[in-house]
Amino acid sequence: MKETRISKQKIIVVDDETRIRDLLRIILESRGFEVIEAKNGQEAVEEAKAHVPNLIILDVMMPAMDGFESCRRIREFSDCPILMLTAKGEDYDQIEGFDCGADDYVIKPFTPIVLEARVKALLRRSERQGSKEKFGRLNVDEDARQVWVDGDEVLCNRKEFDLLFYLSRNENISLSRNQILENVWGYDYLGTANTVDAHINRLRSKLKDCGAYITTIRGYGYRFEVNE
């Protein structure tokens, strides 16, 4: 009887610093991923064409071709999740990353647990089958833009649904109020973090007991997690 081998998910790690690539490889391989390394943006493009990865972790500041340009070129032929890895924390750098096609970012220095959470969240989003997702007693249908709690439909306005969808697709990840503002309301929105708090309160009320899935991170933001 032949042994059935389950292929590992492939992640391309791109960084010009050997020690960073080594660290990422150790973290990811210990979680069961196959790691392919590239030391600059040009190599990243070539490896993405050759291996069809499940995800790419892409550094921003690199010689020959930086991460932004590499991301743009990869987006010409691939829609695999791209996680930008950067020492830059300024808003305009993050915005440029999203504009060129990145899905998320992690700022150096990072911890293994944060990196793993980001990677798993991006992979879950890319592997979703259909538009419906279930979180405990809560069901969210992206295409129909509908929400149910224990089978009863919850009527959410456009922004409340966008907020719930963004939180749930980043399950178990702590999100700052600014991150939520940027991704739900847009980069050019002139409101404040109080806008997020107000919408969270209304959403929790509508979700009844499932409102407890949205946890407050004091002084920072919110996290969506199901503990049932």
mmCIF file of C-alpha atoms in Angstrom, residues 94-212:
data_model
loop_
_atom_site.group_PDB
_atom_site.id
_atom_site.type_symbol
_atom_site.label_atom_id
_atom_site.label_comp_id
_atom_site.label_asym_id
_atom_site.label_seq_id
_atom_site.Cartn_x
_atom_site.Cartn_y
_atom_site.Cartn_z
ATOM 1 C CA GLN A 94 1.976 51.063 4.798
ATOM 2 C CA ILE A 95 -0.349 52.806 2.352
ATOM 3 C CA GLU A 96 2.130 52.340 -0.492
ATOM 4 C CA GLY A 97 2.349 48.652 0.355
ATOM 5 C CA PHE A 98 -1.418 48.228 0.162
ATOM 6 C CA ASP A 99 -1.596 50.302 -3.016
ATOM 7 C CA CYS A 100 0.900 48.054 -4.802
ATOM 8 C CA GLY A 101 -1.080 44.932 -3.901
ATOM 9 C CA ALA A 102 0.064 43.763 -0.452
ATOM 10 C CA ASP A 103 -2.513 42.108 1.795
ATOM 11 C CA ASP A 104 -0.996 42.855 5.193
ATOM 12 C CA TYR A 105 2.233 43.954 6.875
ATOM 13 C CA VAL A 106 4.381 43.161 9.900
ATOM 14 C CA ILE A 107 6.799 45.711 11.341
ATOM 15 C CA LYS A 108 10.291 44.642 12.455
ATOM 16 C CA PRO A 109 11.162 43.625 15.082
ATOM 17 C CA PHE A 110 8.379 41.033 15.193
ATOM 18 C CA THR A 111 7.606 38.096 17.464
ATOM 19 C CA PRO A 112 7.047 34.561 16.129
ATOM 20 C CA ILE A 113 3.501 34.436 17.526
ATOM 21 C CA VAL A 114 2.475 37.638 15.687
ATOM 22 C CA LEU A 115 4.055 36.493 12.440
ATOM 23 C CA GLU A 116 2.350 33.104 12.673
ATOM 24 C CA ALA A 117 -1.039 34.719 13.362
ATOM 25 C CA ARG A 118 -0.702 37.015 10.332
ATOM 26 C CA VAL A 119 0.383 34.160 8.074
ATOM 27 C CA LYS A 120 -2.458 31.879 9.158
ATOM 28 C CA ALA A 121 -5.043 34.650 8.790
ATOM 29 C CA LEU A 122 -3.931 35.392 5.222
ATOM 30 C CA LEU A 123 -3.934 31.699 4.301
ATOM 31 C CA ARG A 124 -7.429 31.234 5.738
ATOM 32 C CA ARG A 125 -8.706 34.146 3.681
ATOM 33 C CA SER A 126 -7.166 32.799 0.471
ATOM 34 C CA GLU A 127 -8.470 29.256 1.038
ATOM 35 C CA ARG A 128 -12.070 30.137 1.798
ATOM 36 C CA GLN A 129 -14.592 28.010 -0.096
ATOM 37 C CA GLY A 130 -17.620 30.085 -1.067
ATOM 38 C CA SER A 131 -18.701 33.277 0.594
ATOM 39 C CA LYS A 132 -20.186 31.938 3.856
ATOM 40 C CA GLU A 133 -18.159 31.594 7.019
ATOM 41 C CA LYS A 134 -19.209 30.351 10.448
ATOM 42 C CA PHE A 135 -17.772 31.693 13.697
ATOM 43 C CA GLY A 136 -19.302 29.918 16.672
ATOM 44 C CA ARG A 137 -22.998 30.855 16.561
ATOM 45 C CA LEU A 138 -22.370 33.640 14.062
ATOM 46 C CA ASN A 139 -22.630 33.257 10.266
ATOM 47 C CA VAL A 140 -21.283 35.850 7.823
ATOM 48 C CA ASP A 141 -22.021 35.766 4.083
ATOM 49 C CA GLU A 142 -19.666 38.091 2.210
ATOM 50 C CA ASP A 143 -21.389 37.925 -1.180
ATOM 51 C CA ALA A 144 -24.930 38.394 0.152
ATOM 52 C CA ARG A 145 -23.674 40.806 2.842
ATOM 53 C CA GLN A 146 -25.850 39.088 5.421
ATOM 54 C CA VAL A 147 -25.298 38.125 9.051
ATOM 55 C CA TRP A 148 -27.077 35.549 11.222
ATOM 56 C CA VAL A 149 -26.910 34.759 14.941
ATOM 57 C CA ASP A 150 -28.301 31.342 15.880
ATOM 58 C CA GLY A 151 -30.066 31.260 12.500
ATOM 59 C CA ASP A 152 -31.784 34.639 12.946
ATOM 60 C CA GLU A 153 -30.767 37.348 10.514
ATOM 61 C CA VAL A 154 -29.138 40.446 11.966
ATOM 62 C CA LEU A 155 -29.751 43.625 9.976
ATOM 63 C CA CYS A 156 -26.493 45.536 9.613
ATOM 64 C CA ASN A 157 -25.930 48.695 7.642
ATOM 65 C CA ARG A 158 -23.129 48.856 5.089
ATOM 66 C CA LYS A 159 -20.417 50.080 7.431
ATOM 67 C CA GLU A 160 -21.388 47.720 10.257
ATOM 68 C CA PHE A 161 -21.098 44.760 7.882
ATOM 69 C CA ASP A 162 -17.745 46.001 6.542
ATOM 70 C CA LEU A 163 -16.491 46.333 10.121
ATOM 71 C CA LEU A 164 -17.654 42.855 11.140
ATOM 72 C CA PHE A 165 -16.220 41.312 7.986
ATOM 73 C CA TYR A 166 -12.820 42.954 8.510
ATOM 74 C CA LEU A 167 -12.663 41.877 12.156
ATOM 75 C CA SER A 168 -13.777 38.294 11.476
ATOM 76 C CA ARG A 169 -11.426 37.702 8.552
ATOM 77 C CA ASN A 170 -8.571 38.718 10.901
ATOM 78 C CA GLU A 171 -9.748 36.345 13.626
ATOM 79 C CA ASN A 172 -7.489 36.188 16.710
ATOM 80 C CA ILE A 173 -5.382 39.140 15.537
ATOM 81 C CA SER A 174 -5.259 42.340 17.597
ATOM 82 C CA LEU A 175 -6.101 45.301 15.359
ATOM 83 C CA SER A 176 -5.419 48.913 16.282
ATOM 84 C CA ARG A 177 -8.138 51.516 15.905
ATOM 85 C CA ASN A 178 -6.081 53.176 13.153
ATOM 86 C CA GLN A 179 -5.785 49.885 11.255
ATOM 87 C CA ILE A 180 -9.545 49.448 11.437
ATOM 88 C CA LEU A 181 -10.160 53.027 10.311
ATOM 89 C CA GLU A 182 -7.836 52.655 7.328
ATOM 90 C CA ASN A 183 -9.219 49.319 6.165
ATOM 91 C CA VAL A 184 -12.933 49.897 6.799
ATOM 92 C CA TRP A 185 -13.360 53.627 6.266
ATOM 93 C CA GLY A 186 -10.429 54.255 3.917
ATOM 94 C CA TYR A 187 -7.128 56.128 4.107
ATOM 95 C CA ASP A 188 -8.679 59.499 3.268
ATOM 96 C CA TYR A 189 -11.351 59.334 5.979
ATOM 97 C CA LEU A 190 -11.178 62.363 8.273
ATOM 98 C CA GLY A 191 -12.875 60.827 11.305
ATOM 99 C CA THR A 192 -11.255 59.749 14.569
ATOM 100 C CA ALA A 193 -10.831 56.531 16.510
ATOM 101 C CA ASN A 194 -14.065 57.368 18.326
ATOM 102 C CA THR A 195 -15.846 56.425 15.104
ATOM 103 C CA VAL A 196 -14.566 52.864 15.487
ATOM 104 C CA ASP A 197 -15.668 52.682 19.133
ATOM 105 C CA ALA A 198 -19.179 53.907 18.315
ATOM 106 C CA HIS A 199 -19.651 51.391 15.511
ATOM 107 C CA ILE A 200 -18.233 48.561 17.636
ATOM 108 C CA ASN A 201 -20.759 49.338 20.381
ATOM 109 C CA ARG A 202 -23.687 49.294 17.937
ATOM 110 C CA LEU A 203 -22.445 46.099 16.315
ATOM 111 C CA ARG A 204 -22.044 44.335 19.648
ATOM 112 C CA SER A 205 -25.590 45.307 20.570
ATOM 113 C CA LYS A 206 -26.983 43.893 17.327
ATOM 114 C CA LEU A 207 -25.020 40.646 17.656
ATOM 115 C CA LYS A 208 -26.412 40.081 21.171
ATOM 116 C CA ASP A 209 -24.414 37.350 22.983
ATOM 117 C CA CYS A 210 -22.114 37.013 19.956
ATOM 118 C CA GLY A 211 -21.068 40.622 20.525
ATOM 119 C CA ALA A 212 -18.689 39.136 23.097
#
